[in-house]
Short mmCIF file of C-alpha atoms and ligand atoms in Angstrom, two decimals:
data_model
loop_
_atom_site.label_atom_id
_atom_site.label_comp_id
_atom_site.label_asym_id
_atom_site.label_seq_id
_atom_site.Cartn_x
_atom_site.Cartn_y
_atom_site.Cartn_z
CA MET A 1 0.00 0.17 0.03
CA SER A 2 2.93 2.21 0.01
CA ASP A 3 3.11 2.24 -3.71
CA ALA A 4 3.60 5.78 -5.14
CA THR A 5 1.04 5.45 -7.93
CA LEU A 6 -1.91 5.05 -5.35
CA ARG A 7 -3.62 8.15 -4.99
CA HIS A 8 -4.84 9.82 -1.58
CA ASP A 9 -6.35 13.13 -2.86
CA TRP A 10 -9.28 12.31 -4.64
CA GLY A 11 -11.64 14.85 -4.75
CA GLN A 12 -15.69 14.75 -4.22
CA GLU A 13 -16.42 15.81 -7.73
CA GLU A 14 -14.13 13.42 -9.76
CA ILE A 15 -15.62 10.69 -7.56
CA GLU A 16 -19.26 11.56 -8.33
CA ASP A 17 -18.13 12.01 -11.95
CA LEU A 18 -16.59 8.34 -11.80
CA LEU A 19 -19.97 7.30 -10.41
CA ALA A 20 -21.97 8.74 -13.22
CA LEU A 21 -20.04 7.43 -16.34
CA PRO A 22 -22.18 5.39 -18.91
CA PHE A 23 -22.10 1.86 -17.02
CA ASN A 24 -20.28 0.19 -19.89
CA ASP A 25 -17.33 2.86 -19.51
CA LEU A 26 -17.38 2.48 -15.84
CA MET A 27 -17.01 -1.11 -15.64
CA PHE A 28 -14.24 -1.05 -18.35
CA ARG A 29 -12.24 1.28 -16.31
CA ALA A 30 -12.92 -0.72 -13.11
CA GLN A 31 -11.91 -4.01 -14.82
CA THR A 32 -8.63 -2.54 -16.32
CA VAL A 33 -7.57 -1.40 -12.80
CA HIS A 34 -8.71 -4.73 -11.43
CA ARG A 35 -6.60 -6.71 -13.93
CA ALA A 36 -3.57 -4.42 -13.45
CA HIS A 37 -3.46 -5.60 -9.69
CA PHE A 38 -5.15 -8.92 -9.21
CA ASP A 39 -5.90 -12.17 -10.90
CA PRO A 40 -9.72 -11.20 -11.80
CA ASN A 41 -10.70 -14.88 -11.32
CA ARG A 42 -9.65 -15.47 -7.65
CA ILE A 43 -11.62 -14.47 -4.65
CA GLN A 44 -10.57 -14.02 -1.18
CA VAL A 45 -13.09 -15.72 1.22
CA SER A 46 -13.52 -15.11 4.96
CA SER A 47 -15.75 -16.57 7.38
CA LEU A 48 -17.55 -14.80 10.12
CA LEU A 49 -18.63 -15.69 13.53
CA SER A 50 -20.52 -13.47 16.15
CA ILE A 51 -18.39 -14.14 19.36
CA LYS A 52 -20.99 -11.96 21.70
CA THR A 53 -24.39 -11.14 20.37
CA GLY A 54 -26.77 -8.57 21.09
CA ALA A 55 -27.37 -6.13 23.92
CA CYS A 56 -25.33 -3.40 22.47
CA SER A 57 -25.31 0.11 24.13
CA GLU A 58 -24.80 1.61 20.57
CA ASP A 59 -27.53 2.95 18.63
CA CYS A 60 -26.39 2.15 14.73
CA GLY A 61 -29.72 2.51 12.99
CA TYR A 62 -28.99 -0.78 10.75
CA CYS A 63 -28.10 -3.04 13.39
CA SER A 64 -29.96 -5.99 15.02
CA GLN A 65 -27.79 -6.01 17.78
CA SER A 66 -28.44 -2.62 19.56
CA ALA A 67 -30.44 -2.82 22.85
CA LYS A 68 -32.23 0.41 21.93
CA HIS A 69 -33.98 -1.30 19.03
CA GLY A 70 -37.10 -3.82 19.34
CA THR A 71 -35.46 -6.55 17.36
CA GLU A 72 -36.26 -10.31 18.30
CA LEU A 73 -32.48 -11.18 18.88
CA GLU A 74 -31.58 -13.83 21.24
CA ARG A 75 -28.59 -12.55 23.20
CA GLU A 76 -25.42 -14.34 23.85
CA LYS A 77 -22.54 -13.92 26.20
CA LEU A 78 -18.73 -14.09 24.89
CA LEU A 79 -18.60 -17.66 23.45
CA PRO A 80 -16.35 -20.19 24.99
CA LEU A 81 -13.05 -20.74 23.26
CA ASP A 82 -13.84 -24.45 22.30
CA GLU A 83 -16.92 -23.35 20.44
CA VAL A 84 -14.98 -20.75 18.71
CA LYS A 85 -12.36 -23.11 17.72
CA ARG A 86 -14.64 -25.65 16.36
CA ALA A 87 -16.32 -22.80 14.13
CA ALA A 88 -12.85 -21.64 12.83
CA ALA A 89 -11.87 -25.39 11.97
CA GLU A 90 -15.11 -25.84 10.15
CA ALA A 91 -14.78 -22.65 8.07
CA LYS A 92 -11.21 -23.88 7.19
CA ALA A 93 -12.29 -27.23 6.17
CA LYS A 94 -14.70 -25.70 3.85
CA GLY A 95 -11.89 -23.55 2.23
CA ALA A 96 -12.09 -20.36 4.21
CA THR A 97 -8.40 -18.80 4.74
CA ARG A 98 -9.51 -16.03 6.94
CA PHE A 99 -11.72 -16.23 10.12
CA CYS A 100 -13.61 -12.98 11.43
CA MET A 101 -14.93 -12.48 14.92
CA GLY A 102 -17.42 -9.81 15.70
CA ALA A 103 -18.51 -8.86 19.06
CA ALA A 104 -21.57 -6.44 19.64
CA TRP A 105 -19.42 -4.02 21.72
CA ARG A 106 -19.31 -0.36 21.88
CA ASN A 107 -15.62 -1.29 22.96
CA PRO A 108 -13.86 -4.16 24.50
CA THR A 109 -13.10 -4.23 28.12
CA ASP A 110 -9.28 -5.23 28.76
CA LYS A 111 -10.71 -8.23 30.37
CA ASN A 112 -12.65 -9.17 27.47
CA LEU A 113 -9.91 -8.32 25.28
CA GLU A 114 -7.82 -11.05 26.69
CA ARG A 115 -10.59 -13.63 26.20
CA VAL A 116 -10.68 -12.56 22.37
CA ILE A 117 -6.88 -12.81 22.20
CA GLU A 118 -6.88 -16.40 23.14
CA MET A 119 -9.45 -17.02 20.36
CA ILE A 120 -7.14 -15.18 18.08
CA VAL A 121 -4.19 -17.26 18.87
CA ALA A 122 -6.10 -20.42 18.72
CA VAL A 123 -7.42 -19.60 15.16
CA ARG A 124 -3.80 -18.53 13.92
CA ASP A 125 -2.71 -21.93 15.30
CA LEU A 126 -5.14 -23.56 12.68
CA GLY A 127 -3.12 -21.81 10.09
CA MET A 128 -5.93 -19.46 9.26
CA GLN A 129 -5.69 -15.56 9.22
CA THR A 130 -7.44 -13.63 11.87
CA CYS A 131 -9.67 -10.64 11.67
CA VAL A 132 -11.80 -9.11 14.77
CA THR A 133 -14.30 -6.48 15.04
CA LEU A 134 -14.83 -5.38 18.41
CA GLY A 135 -15.74 -1.72 18.33
CA MET A 136 -13.48 1.21 19.58
CA LEU A 137 -9.93 0.54 20.73
CA THR A 138 -7.52 2.62 22.85
CA PRO A 139 -3.93 2.67 21.63
CA SER A 140 -2.83 0.05 24.30
CA GLN A 141 -5.71 -2.42 23.21
CA ALA A 142 -4.44 -2.15 19.60
CA ALA A 143 -0.85 -2.88 20.74
CA ARG A 144 -2.10 -5.75 22.61
CA LEU A 145 -3.82 -7.11 19.54
CA LYS A 146 -0.68 -6.66 17.31
CA GLU A 147 1.33 -8.52 20.14
CA ALA A 148 -1.30 -11.23 19.78
CA GLY A 149 -0.65 -11.63 16.35
CA LEU A 150 -3.73 -10.31 14.80
CA ASP A 151 -3.82 -10.10 11.20
CA TYR A 152 -6.75 -7.57 10.11
CA TYR A 153 -8.93 -5.38 12.38
CA ASN A 154 -12.36 -4.44 10.85
CA HIS A 155 -13.93 -1.19 11.56
CA ASN A 156 -16.13 0.52 9.41
CA LEU A 157 -16.94 4.08 8.44
CA ASP A 158 -20.21 2.90 7.40
CA THR A 159 -21.14 6.13 5.56
CA SER A 160 -20.38 9.54 4.73
CA PRO A 161 -19.48 12.32 7.69
CA GLU A 162 -22.62 14.33 6.21
CA PHE A 163 -25.00 11.22 6.28
CA TYR A 164 -23.51 9.72 9.43
CA GLY A 165 -25.79 11.58 12.14
CA ASN A 166 -28.68 10.17 10.57
CA VAL A 167 -27.53 6.62 11.29
CA ILE A 168 -25.62 6.82 14.60
CA THR A 169 -25.68 9.26 17.37
CA THR A 170 -23.81 7.19 20.21
CA ARG A 171 -20.33 7.65 18.80
CA THR A 172 -18.70 10.05 16.21
CA TYR A 173 -17.13 9.79 12.85
CA GLN A 174 -14.01 10.94 14.49
CA ASP A 175 -14.37 8.19 16.84
CA ARG A 176 -14.01 5.75 14.14
CA LEU A 177 -11.20 7.46 12.25
CA ASP A 178 -9.17 7.61 15.55
CA THR A 179 -9.62 3.78 16.12
CA LEU A 180 -8.64 3.14 12.28
CA ALA A 181 -5.48 5.20 12.98
CA ARG A 182 -4.57 3.34 16.36
CA VAL A 183 -4.89 0.03 14.42
CA ARG A 184 -2.83 1.03 11.47
CA GLU A 185 -0.22 2.87 13.71
CA GLN A 186 0.35 -0.79 15.07
CA GLY A 187 0.85 -2.28 11.76
CA ILE A 188 -2.35 -4.37 11.82
CA SER A 189 -4.09 -4.83 8.29
CA VAL A 190 -7.15 -2.27 8.00
CA CYS A 191 -10.55 -3.43 6.89
CA SER A 192 -12.82 -0.70 6.78
CA GLY A 193 -16.02 0.18 4.32
CA GLY A 194 -19.29 1.09 4.76
CA ILE A 195 -22.96 0.27 4.01
CA LEU A 196 -25.32 1.22 1.08
CA GLY A 197 -29.14 1.50 0.83
CA MET A 198 -29.43 3.11 4.00
CA GLY A 199 -31.22 6.21 2.32
CA GLU A 200 -28.03 8.08 1.57
CA SER A 201 -27.42 10.07 -1.57
CA ARG A 202 -24.91 9.25 -4.47
CA ARG A 203 -23.10 12.20 -3.15
CA ASP A 204 -22.94 10.35 0.13
CA ARG A 205 -21.53 7.17 -1.31
CA ALA A 206 -18.96 9.31 -3.09
CA SER A 207 -18.17 11.14 0.08
CA MET A 208 -17.56 7.83 2.10
CA LEU A 209 -15.38 6.44 -0.70
CA ARG A 210 -13.35 9.85 -0.64
CA GLU A 211 -12.78 9.32 3.23
CA LEU A 212 -11.53 5.72 2.59
CA ALA A 213 -9.26 6.45 -0.38
CA ASN A 214 -7.79 9.49 1.26
CA LEU A 215 -6.83 7.69 4.37
CA PRO A 216 -3.03 7.94 4.65
CA ARG A 217 -2.93 4.37 3.57
CA HIS A 218 -5.84 2.68 1.89
CA PRO A 219 -7.56 -0.18 4.08
CA GLU A 220 -6.18 -3.58 2.77
CA SER A 221 -9.71 -4.72 2.93
CA VAL A 222 -12.93 -2.55 1.92
CA PRO A 223 -16.32 -4.24 2.66
CA VAL A 224 -19.01 -2.70 0.81
CA ASN A 225 -22.26 -3.96 2.59
CA LEU A 226 -25.69 -3.70 1.27
CA LEU A 227 -28.12 -2.84 4.16
CA VAL A 228 -29.64 -6.08 5.45
CA GLN A 229 -33.08 -4.75 6.70
CA VAL A 230 -33.86 -6.31 9.82
CA GLU A 231 -37.25 -6.03 11.25
CA GLY A 232 -37.37 -3.34 14.49
CA THR A 233 -34.34 -1.34 13.22
CA PRO A 234 -34.80 2.09 12.54
CA LEU A 235 -33.89 1.68 9.02
CA PHE A 236 -36.15 -1.39 8.08
CA GLY A 237 -38.48 -0.23 5.46
CA THR A 238 -35.92 1.82 3.83
CA ASP A 239 -36.27 2.27 -0.10
CA GLU A 240 -34.32 -0.26 -1.81
CA LEU A 241 -31.18 0.80 -3.64
CA ASP A 242 -31.08 0.41 -7.51
CA PRO A 243 -28.68 -2.85 -7.97
CA PHE A 244 -27.02 -1.05 -10.69
CA GLU A 245 -26.09 1.88 -8.28
CA PHE A 246 -24.56 -0.62 -5.86
CA VAL A 247 -22.52 -2.03 -8.94
CA ARG A 248 -21.35 1.40 -9.85
CA THR A 249 -20.19 1.92 -6.35
CA ILE A 250 -18.17 -1.44 -6.35
CA ALA A 251 -16.63 -0.22 -9.48
CA VAL A 252 -15.89 3.02 -8.22
CA THR A 253 -14.23 1.54 -4.87
CA ARG A 254 -11.92 -0.81 -7.13
CA ILE A 255 -10.68 2.35 -9.09
CA LEU A 256 -9.94 4.62 -6.16
CA MET A 257 -8.53 1.51 -4.40
CA PRO A 258 -6.73 -0.53 -6.64
CA ARG A 259 -4.50 -2.76 -4.54
CA SER A 260 -7.24 -3.30 -1.78
CA HIS A 261 -9.45 -6.20 -1.74
CA VAL A 262 -13.08 -5.06 -2.25
CA ARG A 263 -15.62 -7.19 -0.31
CA LEU A 264 -18.84 -7.96 -1.39
CA SER A 265 -20.28 -8.31 1.92
CA ALA A 266 -23.68 -8.43 3.93
CA GLY A 267 -26.72 -8.47 1.51
CA ARG A 268 -25.06 -11.12 -0.75
CA GLY A 269 -28.14 -13.54 0.29
CA GLY A 270 -30.66 -11.15 -1.34
CA MET A 271 -28.68 -10.86 -4.71
CA ASN A 272 -29.28 -12.96 -7.49
CA GLU A 273 -26.25 -14.78 -9.25
CA GLN A 274 -26.39 -12.29 -12.21
CA MET A 275 -25.85 -9.42 -9.69
CA GLN A 276 -23.30 -11.12 -7.74
CA ALA A 277 -21.27 -11.93 -11.26
CA LEU A 278 -21.66 -8.16 -11.99
CA CYS A 279 -20.13 -7.21 -8.57
CA PHE A 280 -16.89 -9.34 -9.46
CA MET A 281 -16.77 -8.08 -12.89
CA ALA A 282 -16.75 -4.46 -11.21
CA GLY A 283 -13.84 -5.38 -9.09
CA ALA A 284 -15.19 -7.14 -6.09
CA ASN A 285 -12.70 -9.86 -5.22
CA SER A 286 -13.69 -11.26 -1.60
CA ILE A 287 -16.92 -12.22 0.06
CA PHE A 288 -18.01 -13.69 3.36
CA TYR A 289 -18.47 -17.27 2.95
CA GLY A 290 -20.59 -19.69 5.11
CA GLU A 291 -24.28 -19.84 6.04
CA ARG A 292 -24.31 -17.06 8.59
CA LEU A 293 -22.88 -13.47 8.62
CA LEU A 294 -23.06 -12.16 12.32
CA THR A 295 -26.98 -12.38 13.14
CA THR A 296 -28.44 -12.59 9.73
CA ASP A 297 -28.14 -15.41 6.81
CA ASN A 298 -25.64 -15.68 3.99
CA PRO A 299 -25.82 -17.85 0.79
CA GLU A 300 -25.19 -21.72 1.48
CA ALA A 301 -21.37 -22.55 1.11
CA ASP A 302 -22.49 -25.24 -1.53
CA ARG A 303 -24.30 -22.53 -3.64
CA ASP A 304 -21.24 -20.43 -3.43
CA ARG A 305 -19.01 -23.04 -4.60
CA GLU A 306 -21.39 -23.94 -7.42
CA LEU A 307 -21.41 -20.44 -8.49
CA PHE A 308 -17.63 -20.18 -8.36
CA GLN A 309 -17.44 -23.08 -10.63
CA ARG A 310 -20.09 -21.60 -13.10
CA LEU A 311 -18.09 -18.39 -13.16
CA GLY A 312 -14.91 -20.17 -13.36
CA LEU A 313 -13.62 -18.27 -10.31
CA ALA A 314 -11.23 -19.93 -7.54
CA PHE A 315 -10.68 -19.25 -3.80
CA GLU A 316 -7.71 -17.18 -3.50
CA GLU A 317 -4.77 -18.86 -1.39
CA SER A 318 -1.45 -17.86 0.13
CA ALA A 319 0.54 -14.64 0.11
CA GLU A 320 3.26 -16.54 -2.14
CA LEU A 321 0.47 -17.15 -4.64
CA GLN A 322 -0.66 -13.48 -4.54
CA ALA A 323 2.89 -12.34 -4.99
CA THR A 324 3.05 -14.45 -8.35
CA GLU A 325 -0.22 -13.23 -9.19
CA ARG A 326 0.89 -9.30 -8.95
CA GLU A 327 3.93 -10.18 -11.52
CA CYS A 328 1.22 -11.79 -13.81
CA ALA A 329 -0.92 -8.74 -13.36
CA SER A 330 1.74 -6.26 -14.32
CA LYS A 331 2.36 -8.46 -17.55
CA ARG A 332 -1.23 -8.30 -18.23
CA GLN A 333 -1.48 -4.64 -17.71
CA ARG A 334 1.28 -4.01 -20.28
CA ARG A 335 -0.32 -6.11 -22.68
CA LEU A 336 -3.64 -4.20 -21.96
CA ALA A 337 -1.90 -0.90 -22.42
CA GLU A 338 -0.46 -2.09 -25.82
CA GLU A 339 -4.05 -3.34 -26.92
CA PHE A 340 -6.30 -0.63 -25.77
CA GLY A 341 -3.98 2.09 -24.99
CA ALA A 342 -5.27 2.09 -21.71
CA GLY A 343 -3.03 2.63 -18.58
CA GLY A 344 -4.97 0.69 -16.24
CA GLY A 345 -3.66 2.16 -12.84
CA ALA A 346 -5.62 4.78 -11.11
N1 SAM B 139 -19.70 -3.57 17.22
C1 SAM B 139 -18.61 -3.57 16.31
C2 SAM B 139 -18.62 -2.36 15.79
O1 SAM B 139 -19.89 -1.72 15.48
O2 SAM B 139 -17.84 -1.67 15.31
C3 SAM B 139 -18.44 -4.54 15.50
C4 SAM B 139 -19.57 -5.38 14.98
S1 SAM B 139 -20.56 -4.39 13.78
C5 SAM B 139 -22.11 -5.51 13.64
C6 SAM B 139 -19.56 -4.69 12.36
C7 SAM B 139 -20.31 -3.78 11.12
O3 SAM B 139 -21.58 -4.81 10.39
C8 SAM B 139 -21.21 -2.36 11.05
O4 SAM B 139 -19.93 -1.53 11.21
C9 SAM B 139 -21.97 -2.62 9.88
O5 SAM B 139 -20.91 -1.82 8.57
C10 SAM B 139 -21.89 -3.93 9.69
N2 SAM B 139 -23.51 -4.21 9.76
C11 SAM B 139 -23.93 -4.37 10.77
N3 SAM B 139 -25.35 -4.56 10.58
C12 SAM B 139 -25.58 -4.63 9.46
C13 SAM B 139 -26.69 -4.76 8.38
N4 SAM B 139 -28.17 -4.99 9.08
N5 SAM B 139 -26.57 -4.37 7.08
C14 SAM B 139 -25.32 -4.34 6.66
N6 SAM B 139 -24.27 -4.19 7.32
C15 SAM B 139 -24.44 -4.27 8.60
C1 DTB B 140 -18.54 -5.87 7.56
O1 DTB B 140 -18.31 -5.03 7.05
N1 DTB B 140 -19.88 -6.93 7.35
C2 DTB B 140 -19.79 -7.60 8.40
C3 DTB B 140 -18.46 -7.69 9.22
N2 DTB B 140 -18.14 -6.34 8.31
C4 DTB B 140 -18.37 -7.83 10.51
C5 DTB B 140 -20.91 -7.68 9.15
C6 DTB B 140 -22.38 -7.73 8.53
C7 DTB B 140 -23.33 -8.05 9.36
C8 DTB B 140 -24.78 -8.27 8.89
C9 DTB B 140 -25.96 -8.14 9.57
C10 DTB B 140 -25.84 -9.21 10.74
O2 DTB B 140 -25.59 -10.62 10.17
O3 DTB B 140 -26.21 -9.00 11.70
FE1 SF4 B 141 -23.25 -2.36 18.42
FE2 SF4 B 141 -21.70 -2.58 16.59
FE3 SF4 B 141 -24.27 -3.11 16.11
FE4 SF4 B 141 -23.45 -0.43 16.35
S1 SF4 B 141 -22.98 -2.11 14.69
S2 SF4 B 141 -25.21 -1.65 17.60
S3 SF4 B 141 -21.72 -1.10 17.92
S4 SF4 B 141 -23.01 -4.18 17.45
#
């Protein structure tokens, strides 16, 4: 991510202009960038587990786990270590390379953090990459996670700074940026993205992407979630987003953050296969894999494997493989530049 060709000075207007391109032109640009940096037929797969569910003190308007909303969610205390190990081993057996553990906390206490660290160590021992999403972190908590060997921390900006107050009031945008900076400072890989379809405007989508792309370093992983509407949450009943607008936003995410994994995240369960294929064409190269997200359903793993087979997609594997792929990608970029006169880099 220290590549000097990556930009961190994107302007609001130019991002909106990208979002407004004719669909085919936008897809072509996104594909060109994608192929310059990745094998377009390989997808990174992460499995998710909710390690502490519900009764959260925050008021995120989309979330089934807030104690402030009238959702019918069964609460669960922090899971025992054995249960986490079992779930991670199952995810690994199905082909997931990263295991992401989520807790419904505003922030972890130091005591709880130690229990999560035991989980991180156990999952690493299985040979999987680890990711956790635990809410806000202090600098010393971020340091402790690094010491424990954590690979990724997920903390989403969720939306634009302008729209943010319509969705969450119990923590600020700046709180989120501060946590991301603490994670980055420790050298933990950053996973940060947002949610579309919460009633935000295209301007807001552009503004959220500008915030992400203009961070001092691009997040290594950018989850783009489509709102999963949960009955009882304030955002239940929000007008559905035009599916093409979702694909456009994926494409622009790819163009702005060429080396990041762009994850087609929550909401995939409500998408048909054609829509998912368009998202992969637009540059999404990561998914959540396995029947369950945190509290809502995801497509069955068998169905995903079948879809991958039909599309000629394969699971992304080791870091070594990725390095080889980057070499191939730069060769492909040169070839594309010769054929189309397109540079491909952003
Ligand atoms: N409590 C921690 C926090 O908020 O940082 C971690 C877990 S939280 C569930 C992680 C992210 O999941 C949220 O920031 C949001 O982007 C996403 N998310 C939660 N509920 C969602 C929903 N109904 N639809 C789409 N994305 C959702
Ligand atoms: C992210 O961006 N999406 C994931 C993960 N990070 C933790 C969570 C999606 C949650 C979807 C709603 C649910 O299952 O509760
Ligand atoms: Fe709590 Fe996280 Fe849900 Fe917000 S998104 S209510 S912080 S679990």
